JSON list of C-alpha atoms in Angstrom, two decimals:
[
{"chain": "A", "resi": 1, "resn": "UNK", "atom": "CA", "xyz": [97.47, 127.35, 144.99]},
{"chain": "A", "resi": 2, "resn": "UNK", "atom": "CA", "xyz": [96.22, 126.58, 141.68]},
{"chain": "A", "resi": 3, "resn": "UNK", "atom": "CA", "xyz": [98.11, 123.66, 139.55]},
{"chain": "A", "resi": 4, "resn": "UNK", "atom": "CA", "xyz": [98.16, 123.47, 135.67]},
{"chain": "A", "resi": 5, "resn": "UNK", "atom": "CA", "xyz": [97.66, 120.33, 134.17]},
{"chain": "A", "resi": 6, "resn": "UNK", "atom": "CA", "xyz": [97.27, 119.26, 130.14]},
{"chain": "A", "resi": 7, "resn": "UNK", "atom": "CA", "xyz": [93.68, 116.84, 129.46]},
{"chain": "A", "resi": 8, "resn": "UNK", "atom": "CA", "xyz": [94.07, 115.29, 126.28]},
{"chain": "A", "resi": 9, "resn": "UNK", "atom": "CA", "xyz": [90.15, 114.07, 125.71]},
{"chain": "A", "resi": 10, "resn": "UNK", "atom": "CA", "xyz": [89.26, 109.93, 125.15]},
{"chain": "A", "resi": 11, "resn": "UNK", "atom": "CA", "xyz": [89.22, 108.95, 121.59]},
{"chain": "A", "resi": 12, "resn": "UNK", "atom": "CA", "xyz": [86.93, 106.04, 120.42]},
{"chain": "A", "resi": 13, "resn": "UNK", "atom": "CA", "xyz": [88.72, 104.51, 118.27]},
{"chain": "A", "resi": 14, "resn": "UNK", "atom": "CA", "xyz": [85.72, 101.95, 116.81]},
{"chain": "A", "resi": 15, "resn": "UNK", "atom": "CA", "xyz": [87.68, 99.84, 113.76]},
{"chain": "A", "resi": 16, "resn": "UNK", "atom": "CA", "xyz": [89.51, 96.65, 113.81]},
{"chain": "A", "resi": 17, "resn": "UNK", "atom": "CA", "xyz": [93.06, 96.71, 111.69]},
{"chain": "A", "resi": 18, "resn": "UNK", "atom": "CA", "xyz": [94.17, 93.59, 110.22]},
{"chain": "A", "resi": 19, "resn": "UNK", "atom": "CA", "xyz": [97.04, 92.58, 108.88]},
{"chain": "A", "resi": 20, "resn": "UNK", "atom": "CA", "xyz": [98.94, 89.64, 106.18]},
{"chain": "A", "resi": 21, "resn": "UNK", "atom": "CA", "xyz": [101.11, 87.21, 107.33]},
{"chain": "A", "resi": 22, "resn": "UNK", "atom": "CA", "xyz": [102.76, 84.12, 105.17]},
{"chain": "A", "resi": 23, "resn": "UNK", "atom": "CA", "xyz": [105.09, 82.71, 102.33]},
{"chain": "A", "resi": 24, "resn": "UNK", "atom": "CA", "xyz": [102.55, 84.14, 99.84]},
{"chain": "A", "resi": 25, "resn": "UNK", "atom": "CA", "xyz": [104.24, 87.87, 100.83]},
{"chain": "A", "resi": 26, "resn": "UNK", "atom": "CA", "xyz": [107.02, 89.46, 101.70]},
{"chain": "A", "resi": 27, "resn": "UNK", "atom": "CA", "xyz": [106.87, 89.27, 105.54]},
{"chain": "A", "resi": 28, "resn": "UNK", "atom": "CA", "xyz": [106.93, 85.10, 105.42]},
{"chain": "A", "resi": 29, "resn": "UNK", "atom": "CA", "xyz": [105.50, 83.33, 108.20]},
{"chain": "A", "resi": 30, "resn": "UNK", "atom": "CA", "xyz": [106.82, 86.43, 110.58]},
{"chain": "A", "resi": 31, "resn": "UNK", "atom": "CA", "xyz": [104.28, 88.38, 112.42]},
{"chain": "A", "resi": 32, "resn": "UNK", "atom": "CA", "xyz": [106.08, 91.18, 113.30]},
{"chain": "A", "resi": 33, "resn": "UNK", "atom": "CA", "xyz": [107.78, 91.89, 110.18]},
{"chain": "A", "resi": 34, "resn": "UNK", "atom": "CA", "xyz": [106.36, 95.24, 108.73]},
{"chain": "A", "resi": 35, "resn": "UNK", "atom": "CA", "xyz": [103.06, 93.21, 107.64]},
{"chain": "A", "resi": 36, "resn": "UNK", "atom": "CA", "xyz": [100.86, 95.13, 105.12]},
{"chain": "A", "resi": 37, "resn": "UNK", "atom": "CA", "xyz": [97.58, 95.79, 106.15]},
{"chain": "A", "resi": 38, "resn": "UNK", "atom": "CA", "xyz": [94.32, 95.30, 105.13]},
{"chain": "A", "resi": 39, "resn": "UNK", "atom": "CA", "xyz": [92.38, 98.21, 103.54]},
{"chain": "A", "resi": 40, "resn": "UNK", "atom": "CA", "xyz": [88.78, 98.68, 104.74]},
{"chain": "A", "resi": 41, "resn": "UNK", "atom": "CA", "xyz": [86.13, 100.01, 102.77]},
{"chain": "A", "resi": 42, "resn": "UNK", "atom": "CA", "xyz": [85.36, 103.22, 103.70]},
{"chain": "A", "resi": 43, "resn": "UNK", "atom": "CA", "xyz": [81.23, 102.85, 104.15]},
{"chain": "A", "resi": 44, "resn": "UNK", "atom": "CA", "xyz": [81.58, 99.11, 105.83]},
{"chain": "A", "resi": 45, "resn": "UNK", "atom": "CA", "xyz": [84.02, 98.71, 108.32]},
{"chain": "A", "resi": 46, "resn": "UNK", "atom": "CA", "xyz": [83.31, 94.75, 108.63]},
{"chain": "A", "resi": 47, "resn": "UNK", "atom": "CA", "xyz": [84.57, 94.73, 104.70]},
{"chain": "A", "resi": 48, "resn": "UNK", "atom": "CA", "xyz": [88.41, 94.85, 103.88]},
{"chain": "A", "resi": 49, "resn": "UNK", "atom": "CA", "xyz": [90.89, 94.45, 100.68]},
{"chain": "A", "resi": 50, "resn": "UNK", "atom": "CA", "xyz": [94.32, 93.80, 99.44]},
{"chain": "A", "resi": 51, "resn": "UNK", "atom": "CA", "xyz": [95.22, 93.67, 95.94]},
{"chain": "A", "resi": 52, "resn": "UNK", "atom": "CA", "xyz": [98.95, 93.04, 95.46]},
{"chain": "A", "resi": 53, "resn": "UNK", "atom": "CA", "xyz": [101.17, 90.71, 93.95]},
{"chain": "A", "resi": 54, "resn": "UNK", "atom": "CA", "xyz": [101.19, 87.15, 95.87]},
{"chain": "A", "resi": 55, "resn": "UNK", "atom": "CA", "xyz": [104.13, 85.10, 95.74]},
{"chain": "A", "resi": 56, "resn": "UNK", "atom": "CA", "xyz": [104.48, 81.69, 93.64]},
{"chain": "A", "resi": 57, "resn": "UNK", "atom": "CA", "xyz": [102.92, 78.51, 95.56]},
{"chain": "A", "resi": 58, "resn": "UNK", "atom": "CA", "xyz": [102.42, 80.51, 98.41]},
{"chain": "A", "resi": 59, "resn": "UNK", "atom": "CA", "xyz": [99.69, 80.78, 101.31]},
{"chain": "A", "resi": 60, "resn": "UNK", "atom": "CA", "xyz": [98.30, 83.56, 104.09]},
{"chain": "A", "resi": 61, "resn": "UNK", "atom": "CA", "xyz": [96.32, 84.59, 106.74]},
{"chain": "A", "resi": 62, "resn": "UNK", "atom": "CA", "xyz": [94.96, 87.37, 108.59]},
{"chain": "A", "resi": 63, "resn": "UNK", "atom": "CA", "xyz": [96.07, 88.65, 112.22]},
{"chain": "A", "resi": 64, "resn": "UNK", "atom": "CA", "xyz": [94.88, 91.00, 113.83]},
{"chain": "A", "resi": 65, "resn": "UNK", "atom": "CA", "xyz": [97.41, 92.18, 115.94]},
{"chain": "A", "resi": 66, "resn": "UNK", "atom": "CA", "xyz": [101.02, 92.58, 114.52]},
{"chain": "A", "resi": 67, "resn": "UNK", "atom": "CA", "xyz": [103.60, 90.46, 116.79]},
{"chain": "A", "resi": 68, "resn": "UNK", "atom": "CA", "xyz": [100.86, 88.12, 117.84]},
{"chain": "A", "resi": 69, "resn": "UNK", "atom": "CA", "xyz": [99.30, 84.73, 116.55]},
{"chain": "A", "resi": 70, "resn": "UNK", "atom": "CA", "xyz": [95.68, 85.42, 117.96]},
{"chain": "A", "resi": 71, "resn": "UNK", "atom": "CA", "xyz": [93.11, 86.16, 116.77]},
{"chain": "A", "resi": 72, "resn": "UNK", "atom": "CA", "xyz": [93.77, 84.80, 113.37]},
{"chain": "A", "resi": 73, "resn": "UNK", "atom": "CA", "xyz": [91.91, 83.99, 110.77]},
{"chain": "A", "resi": 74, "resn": "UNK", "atom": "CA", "xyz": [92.10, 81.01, 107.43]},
{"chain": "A", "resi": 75, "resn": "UNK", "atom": "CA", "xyz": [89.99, 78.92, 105.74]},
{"chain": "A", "resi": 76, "resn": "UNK", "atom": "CA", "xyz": [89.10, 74.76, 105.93]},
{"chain": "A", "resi": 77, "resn": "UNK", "atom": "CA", "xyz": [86.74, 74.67, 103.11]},
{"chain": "A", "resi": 78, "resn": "UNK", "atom": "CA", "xyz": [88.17, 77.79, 100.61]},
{"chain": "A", "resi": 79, "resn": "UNK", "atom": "CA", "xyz": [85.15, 79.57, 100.80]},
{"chain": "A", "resi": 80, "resn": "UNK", "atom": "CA", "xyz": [84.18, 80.69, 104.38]},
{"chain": "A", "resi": 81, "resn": "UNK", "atom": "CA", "xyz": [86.05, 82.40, 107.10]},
{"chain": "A", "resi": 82, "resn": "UNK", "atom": "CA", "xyz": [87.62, 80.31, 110.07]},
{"chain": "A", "resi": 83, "resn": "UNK", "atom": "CA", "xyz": [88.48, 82.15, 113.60]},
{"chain": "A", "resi": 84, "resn": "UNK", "atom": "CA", "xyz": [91.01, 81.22, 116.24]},
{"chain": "A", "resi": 85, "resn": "UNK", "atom": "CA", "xyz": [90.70, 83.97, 118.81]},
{"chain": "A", "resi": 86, "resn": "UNK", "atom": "CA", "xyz": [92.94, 82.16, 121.18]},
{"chain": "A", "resi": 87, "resn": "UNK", "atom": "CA", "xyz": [92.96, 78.76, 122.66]},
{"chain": "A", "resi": 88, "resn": "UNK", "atom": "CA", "xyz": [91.22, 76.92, 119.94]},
{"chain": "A", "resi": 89, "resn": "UNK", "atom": "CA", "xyz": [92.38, 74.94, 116.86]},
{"chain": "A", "resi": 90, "resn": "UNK", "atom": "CA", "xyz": [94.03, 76.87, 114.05]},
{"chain": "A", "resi": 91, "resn": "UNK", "atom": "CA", "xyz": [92.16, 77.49, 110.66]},
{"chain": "A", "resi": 92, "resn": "UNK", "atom": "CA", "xyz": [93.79, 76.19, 107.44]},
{"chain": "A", "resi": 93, "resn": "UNK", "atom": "CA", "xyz": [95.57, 78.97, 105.39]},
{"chain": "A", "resi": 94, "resn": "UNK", "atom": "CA", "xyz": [93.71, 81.35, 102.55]},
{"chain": "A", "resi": 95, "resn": "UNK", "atom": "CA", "xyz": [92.83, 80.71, 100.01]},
{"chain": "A", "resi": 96, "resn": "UNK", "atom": "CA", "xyz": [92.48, 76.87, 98.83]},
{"chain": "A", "resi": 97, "resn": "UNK", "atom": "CA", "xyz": [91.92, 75.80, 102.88]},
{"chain": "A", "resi": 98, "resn": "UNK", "atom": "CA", "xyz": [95.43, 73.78, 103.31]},
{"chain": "A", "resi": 99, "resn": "UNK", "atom": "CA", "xyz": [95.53, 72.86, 98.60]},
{"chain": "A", "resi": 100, "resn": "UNK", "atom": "CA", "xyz": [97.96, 74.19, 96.19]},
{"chain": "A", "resi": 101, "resn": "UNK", "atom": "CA", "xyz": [99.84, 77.63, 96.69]},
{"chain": "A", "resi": 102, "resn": "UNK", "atom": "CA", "xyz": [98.84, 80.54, 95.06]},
{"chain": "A", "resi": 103, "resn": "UNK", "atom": "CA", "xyz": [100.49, 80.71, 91.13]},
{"chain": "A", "resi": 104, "resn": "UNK", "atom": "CA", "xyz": [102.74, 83.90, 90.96]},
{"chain": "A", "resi": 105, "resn": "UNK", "atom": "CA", "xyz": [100.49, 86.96, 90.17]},
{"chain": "A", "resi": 106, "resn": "UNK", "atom": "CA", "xyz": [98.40, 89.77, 91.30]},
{"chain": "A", "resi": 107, "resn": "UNK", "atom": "CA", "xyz": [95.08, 89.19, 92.87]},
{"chain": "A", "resi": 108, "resn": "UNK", "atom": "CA", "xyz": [92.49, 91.00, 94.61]},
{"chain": "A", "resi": 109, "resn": "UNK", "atom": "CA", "xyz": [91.87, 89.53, 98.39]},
{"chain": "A", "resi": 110, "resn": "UNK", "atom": "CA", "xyz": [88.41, 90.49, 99.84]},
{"chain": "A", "resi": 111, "resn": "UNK", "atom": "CA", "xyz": [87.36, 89.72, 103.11]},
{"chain": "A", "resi": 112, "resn": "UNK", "atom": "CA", "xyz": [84.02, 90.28, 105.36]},
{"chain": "A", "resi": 113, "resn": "UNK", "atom": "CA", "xyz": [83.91, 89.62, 108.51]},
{"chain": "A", "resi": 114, "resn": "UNK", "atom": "CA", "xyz": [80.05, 90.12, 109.55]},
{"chain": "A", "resi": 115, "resn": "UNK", "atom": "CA", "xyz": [79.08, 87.51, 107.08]},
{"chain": "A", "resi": 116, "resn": "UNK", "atom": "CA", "xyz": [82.48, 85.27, 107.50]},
{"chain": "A", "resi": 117, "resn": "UNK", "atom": "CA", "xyz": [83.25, 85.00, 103.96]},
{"chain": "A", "resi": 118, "resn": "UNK", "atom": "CA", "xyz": [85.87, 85.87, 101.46]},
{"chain": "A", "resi": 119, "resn": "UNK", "atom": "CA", "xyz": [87.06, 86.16, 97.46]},
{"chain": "A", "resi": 120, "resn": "UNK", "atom": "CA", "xyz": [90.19, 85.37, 95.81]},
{"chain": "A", "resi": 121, "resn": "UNK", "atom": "CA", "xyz": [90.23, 86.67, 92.52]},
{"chain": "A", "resi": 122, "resn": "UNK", "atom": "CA", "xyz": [92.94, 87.76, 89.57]},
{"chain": "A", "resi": 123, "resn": "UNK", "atom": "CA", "xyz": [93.92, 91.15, 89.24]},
{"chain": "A", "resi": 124, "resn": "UNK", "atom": "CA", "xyz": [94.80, 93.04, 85.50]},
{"chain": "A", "resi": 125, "resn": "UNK", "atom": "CA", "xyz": [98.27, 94.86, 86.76]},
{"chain": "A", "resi": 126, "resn": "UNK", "atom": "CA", "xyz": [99.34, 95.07, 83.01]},
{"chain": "A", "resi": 127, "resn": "UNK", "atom": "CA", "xyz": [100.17, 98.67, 82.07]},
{"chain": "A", "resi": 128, "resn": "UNK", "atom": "CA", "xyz": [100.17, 99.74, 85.96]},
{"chain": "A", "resi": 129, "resn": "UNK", "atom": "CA", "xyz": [102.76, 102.17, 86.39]},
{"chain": "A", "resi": 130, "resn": "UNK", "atom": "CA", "xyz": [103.93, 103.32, 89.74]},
{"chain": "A", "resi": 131, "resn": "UNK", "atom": "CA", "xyz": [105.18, 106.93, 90.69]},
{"chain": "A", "resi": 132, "resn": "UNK", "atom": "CA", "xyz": [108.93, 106.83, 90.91]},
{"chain": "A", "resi": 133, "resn": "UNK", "atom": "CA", "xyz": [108.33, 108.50, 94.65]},
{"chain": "A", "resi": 134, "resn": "UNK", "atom": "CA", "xyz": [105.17, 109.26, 96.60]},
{"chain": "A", "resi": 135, "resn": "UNK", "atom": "CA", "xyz": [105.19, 111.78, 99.53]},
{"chain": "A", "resi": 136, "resn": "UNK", "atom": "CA", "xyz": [102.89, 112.49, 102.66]},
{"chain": "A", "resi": 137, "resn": "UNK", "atom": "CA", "xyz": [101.83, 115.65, 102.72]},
{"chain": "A", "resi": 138, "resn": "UNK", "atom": "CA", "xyz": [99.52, 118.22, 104.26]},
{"chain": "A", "resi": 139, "resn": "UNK", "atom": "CA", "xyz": [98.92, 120.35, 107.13]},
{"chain": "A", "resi": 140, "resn": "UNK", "atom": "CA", "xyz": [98.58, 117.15, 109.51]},
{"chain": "A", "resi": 141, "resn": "UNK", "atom": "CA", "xyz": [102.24, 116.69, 109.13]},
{"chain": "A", "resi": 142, "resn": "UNK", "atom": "CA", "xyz": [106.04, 117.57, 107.21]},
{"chain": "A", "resi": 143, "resn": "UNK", "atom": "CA", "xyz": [106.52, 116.05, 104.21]},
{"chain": "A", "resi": 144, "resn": "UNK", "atom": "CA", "xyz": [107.18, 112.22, 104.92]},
{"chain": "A", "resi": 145, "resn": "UNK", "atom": "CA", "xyz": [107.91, 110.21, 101.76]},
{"chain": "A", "resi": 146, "resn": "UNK", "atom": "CA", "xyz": [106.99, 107.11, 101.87]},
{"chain": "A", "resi": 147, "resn": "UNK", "atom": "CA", "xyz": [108.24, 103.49, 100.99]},
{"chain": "A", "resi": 148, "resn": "UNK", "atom": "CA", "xyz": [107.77, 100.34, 98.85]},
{"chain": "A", "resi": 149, "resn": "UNK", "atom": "CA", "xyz": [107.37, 97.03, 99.80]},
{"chain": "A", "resi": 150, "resn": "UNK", "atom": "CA", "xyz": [110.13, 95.12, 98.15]},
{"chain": "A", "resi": 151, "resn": "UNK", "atom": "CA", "xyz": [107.47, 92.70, 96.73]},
{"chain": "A", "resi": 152, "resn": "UNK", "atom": "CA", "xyz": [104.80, 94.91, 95.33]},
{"chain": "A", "resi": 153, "resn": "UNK", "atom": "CA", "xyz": [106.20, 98.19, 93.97]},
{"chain": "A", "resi": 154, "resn": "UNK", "atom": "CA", "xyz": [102.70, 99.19, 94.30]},
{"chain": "A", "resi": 155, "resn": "UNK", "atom": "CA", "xyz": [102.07, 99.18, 97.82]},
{"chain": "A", "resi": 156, "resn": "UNK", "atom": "CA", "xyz": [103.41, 102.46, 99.40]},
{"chain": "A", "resi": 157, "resn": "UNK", "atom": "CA", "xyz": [103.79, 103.24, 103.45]},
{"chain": "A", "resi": 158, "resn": "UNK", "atom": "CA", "xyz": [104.93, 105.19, 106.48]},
{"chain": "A", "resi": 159, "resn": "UNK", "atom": "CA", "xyz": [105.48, 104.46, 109.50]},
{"chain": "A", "resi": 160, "resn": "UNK", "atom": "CA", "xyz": [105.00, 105.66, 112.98]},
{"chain": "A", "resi": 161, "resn": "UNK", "atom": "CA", "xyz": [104.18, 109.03, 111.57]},
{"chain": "A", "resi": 162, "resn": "UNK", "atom": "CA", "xyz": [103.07, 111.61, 113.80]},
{"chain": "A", "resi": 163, "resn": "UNK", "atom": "CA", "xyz": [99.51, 113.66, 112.72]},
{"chain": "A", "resi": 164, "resn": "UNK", "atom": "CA", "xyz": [97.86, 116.02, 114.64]},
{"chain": "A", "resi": 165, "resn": "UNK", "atom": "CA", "xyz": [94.32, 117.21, 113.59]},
{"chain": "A", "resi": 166, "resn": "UNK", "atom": "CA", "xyz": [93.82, 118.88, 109.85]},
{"chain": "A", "resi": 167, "resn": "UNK", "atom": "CA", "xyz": [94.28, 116.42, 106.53]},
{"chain": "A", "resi": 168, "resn": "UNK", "atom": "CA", "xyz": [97.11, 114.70, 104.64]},
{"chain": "A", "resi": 169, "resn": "UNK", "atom": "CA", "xyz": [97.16, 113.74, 100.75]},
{"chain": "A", "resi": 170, "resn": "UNK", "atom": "CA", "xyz": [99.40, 111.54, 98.70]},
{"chain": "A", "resi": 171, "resn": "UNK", "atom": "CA", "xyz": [101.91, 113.49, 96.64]},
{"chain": "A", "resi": 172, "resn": "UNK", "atom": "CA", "xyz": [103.51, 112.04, 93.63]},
{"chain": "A", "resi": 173, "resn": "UNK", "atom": "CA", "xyz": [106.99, 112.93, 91.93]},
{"chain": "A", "resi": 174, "resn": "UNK", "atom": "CA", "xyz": [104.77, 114.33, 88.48]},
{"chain": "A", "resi": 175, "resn": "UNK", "atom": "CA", "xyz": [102.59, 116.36, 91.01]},
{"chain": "A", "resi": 176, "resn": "UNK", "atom": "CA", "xyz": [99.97, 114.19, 90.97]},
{"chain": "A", "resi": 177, "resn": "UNK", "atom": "CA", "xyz": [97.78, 115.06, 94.56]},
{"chain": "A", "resi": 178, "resn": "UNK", "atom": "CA", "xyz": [95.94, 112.21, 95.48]},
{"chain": "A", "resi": 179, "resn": "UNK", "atom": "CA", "xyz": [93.02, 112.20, 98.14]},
{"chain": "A", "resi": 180, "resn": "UNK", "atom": "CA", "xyz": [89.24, 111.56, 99.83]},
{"chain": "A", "resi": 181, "resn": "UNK", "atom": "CA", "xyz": [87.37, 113.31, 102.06]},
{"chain": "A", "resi": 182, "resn": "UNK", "atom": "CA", "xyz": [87.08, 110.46, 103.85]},
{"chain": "A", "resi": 183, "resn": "UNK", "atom": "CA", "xyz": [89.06, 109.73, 107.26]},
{"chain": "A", "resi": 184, "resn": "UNK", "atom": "CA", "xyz": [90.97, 106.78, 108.23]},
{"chain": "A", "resi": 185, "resn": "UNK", "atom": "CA", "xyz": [90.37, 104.82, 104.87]},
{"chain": "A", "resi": 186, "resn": "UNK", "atom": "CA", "xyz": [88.86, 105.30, 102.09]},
{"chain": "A", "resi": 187, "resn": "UNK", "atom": "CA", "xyz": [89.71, 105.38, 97.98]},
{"chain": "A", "resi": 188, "resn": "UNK", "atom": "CA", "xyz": [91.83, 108.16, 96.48]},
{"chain": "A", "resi": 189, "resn": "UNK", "atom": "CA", "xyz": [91.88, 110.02, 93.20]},
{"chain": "A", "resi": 190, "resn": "UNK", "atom": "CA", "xyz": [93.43, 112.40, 91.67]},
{"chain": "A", "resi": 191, "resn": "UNK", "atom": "CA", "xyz": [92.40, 115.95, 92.55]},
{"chain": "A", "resi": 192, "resn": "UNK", "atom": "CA", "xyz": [90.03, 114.14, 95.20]},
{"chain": "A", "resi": 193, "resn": "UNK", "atom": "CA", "xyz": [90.48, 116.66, 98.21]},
{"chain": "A", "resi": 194, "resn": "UNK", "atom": "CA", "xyz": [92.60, 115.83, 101.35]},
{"chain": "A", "resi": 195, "resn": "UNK", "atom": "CA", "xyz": [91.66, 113.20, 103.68]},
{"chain": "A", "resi": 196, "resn": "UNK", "atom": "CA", "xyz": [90.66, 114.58, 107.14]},
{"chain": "A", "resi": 197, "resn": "UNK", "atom": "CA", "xyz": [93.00, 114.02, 110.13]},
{"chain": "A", "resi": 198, "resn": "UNK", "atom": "CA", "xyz": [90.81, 113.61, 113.12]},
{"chain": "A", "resi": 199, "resn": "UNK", "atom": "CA", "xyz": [93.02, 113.07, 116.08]},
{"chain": "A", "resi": 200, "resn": "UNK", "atom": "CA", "xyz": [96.30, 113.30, 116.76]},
{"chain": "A", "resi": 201, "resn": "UNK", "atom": "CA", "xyz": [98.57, 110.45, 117.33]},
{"chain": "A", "resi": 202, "resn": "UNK", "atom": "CA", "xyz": [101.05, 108.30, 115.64]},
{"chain": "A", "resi": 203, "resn": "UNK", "atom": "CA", "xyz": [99.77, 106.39, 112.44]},
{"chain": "A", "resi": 204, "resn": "UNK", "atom": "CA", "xyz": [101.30, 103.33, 109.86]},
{"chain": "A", "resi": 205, "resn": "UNK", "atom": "CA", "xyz": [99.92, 104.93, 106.51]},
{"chain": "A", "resi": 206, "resn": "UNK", "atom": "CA", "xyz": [99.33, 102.32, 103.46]},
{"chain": "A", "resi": 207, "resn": "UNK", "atom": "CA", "xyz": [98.37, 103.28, 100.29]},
{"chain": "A", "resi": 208, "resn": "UNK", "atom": "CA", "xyz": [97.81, 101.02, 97.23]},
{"chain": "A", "resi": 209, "resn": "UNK", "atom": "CA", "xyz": [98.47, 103.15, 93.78]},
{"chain": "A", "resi": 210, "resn": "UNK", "atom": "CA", "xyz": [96.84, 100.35, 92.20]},
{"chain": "A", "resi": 211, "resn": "UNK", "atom": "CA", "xyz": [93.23, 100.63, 93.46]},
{"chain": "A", "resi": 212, "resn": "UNK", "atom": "CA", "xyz": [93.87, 104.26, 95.31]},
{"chain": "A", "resi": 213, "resn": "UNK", "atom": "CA", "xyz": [92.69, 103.01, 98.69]},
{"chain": "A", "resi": 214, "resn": "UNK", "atom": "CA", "xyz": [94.40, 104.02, 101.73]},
{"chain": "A", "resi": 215, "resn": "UNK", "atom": "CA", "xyz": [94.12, 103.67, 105.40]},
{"chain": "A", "resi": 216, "resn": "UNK", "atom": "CA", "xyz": [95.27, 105.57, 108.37]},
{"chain": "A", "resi": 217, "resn": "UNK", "atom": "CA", "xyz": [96.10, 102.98, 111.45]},
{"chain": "A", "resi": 218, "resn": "UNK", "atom": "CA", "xyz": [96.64, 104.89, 115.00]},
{"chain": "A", "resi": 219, "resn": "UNK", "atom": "CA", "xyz": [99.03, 102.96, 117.04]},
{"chain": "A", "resi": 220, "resn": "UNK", "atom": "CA", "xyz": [97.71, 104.34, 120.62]},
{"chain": "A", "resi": 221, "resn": "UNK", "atom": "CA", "xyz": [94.22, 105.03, 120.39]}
]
């Protein structure tokens, strides 16, 4: 008597997603509170950014698991990377190591963690417009628009949006297509192709009109 059965193949998922948490942003000191992600470069997955606007007097760190305290990751001396994967003591709080908060502004936040270090630098916004609407498209998915963070107009997402396998791209209200050919994360331009949907599942999608990166989290792989 045969039986039918469905065999969805194993994914290996190989990244690490990280995320912000603290006064410096919108989410506060909440974990679990819609917490924008960190951007990884798309040809060194131990490298990631976030360039936003940062709250007046304000301080942050990186989790890597939204909802939960560990692992996390600060700074005690503003320049190198401290770890507290669970159990141990608690690194100090990007980016002056437990000093002054961060003036009001927009900076660019990169972190690597093979080589434990970070930077902390001022970011030109002046003259940065952002589309009055940005949309999800492609053949990956319907048409999902997407939404600011009440902070930073600039940062754009979606999510627990459903993709199966063929490519996406980043729609704006003028008609402006924005993409990469790169999957998961990478840096989008106008007119740059769509970015390749791999495997299906449900995804957060970020994207940063600002710098054009993007990244693609899966929530079950």
């Amino acid at each position: 008597n045969p039986v039918q059965c469905e065999v969805y193949p194993y994914f290996n998922y190989t990244f690490n997603d990280y995320y912000l948490v603290g006064d410096a942003l919108t989410p506060g000191w909440n974990n679990n509170n819609n917490n924008p992600a960190l951007f990884r470069d798309e040809s060194d997955s131990n490298v990631y950014y976030y360039t936003g606007k940062f709250e007046d007097n304000g301080h942050f760190k990186v989790l890597q698991t939204k909802g939960l305290w560990q692992p996390q990751f600060g700074t005690d001396d503003g320049e190198t990377v401290g770890n507290n994967p669970g159990g141990g003591t608690d690194p100090e709080r990007f980016p002056y190591g437990g000093g002054n908060g961060i003036p009001v502004g927009f900076y660019t936040f990169k972190i690597n963690f093979a080589s434990n270090t970070f930077t902390f630098e001022s970011f030109d916004a002046s003259g940065a417009v952002s589309p009055a609407s940005l949309t999800l498209q492609g053949t990956s998915t319907d048409n999902v628009s997407m939404s600011q963070l009440a902070l930073d107009g600039h940062i754009w997402y979606a999510n627990s949006v459903r993709l199966t396998p063929g490519e996406i791209s980043f729609l704006t209200d003028n008609g402006a297509t924005w993409g990469s050919t790169s999957s998961f994360s990478g840096v989008a331009l106008n007119g740059g192709g769509a970015v390749p949907v791999i495997v299906e599942d449900d995804y957060d999608v970020w994207f940063n009109d600002l710098t054009g990166r993007y990244i693609l989290i899966p929530l079950n792989l």
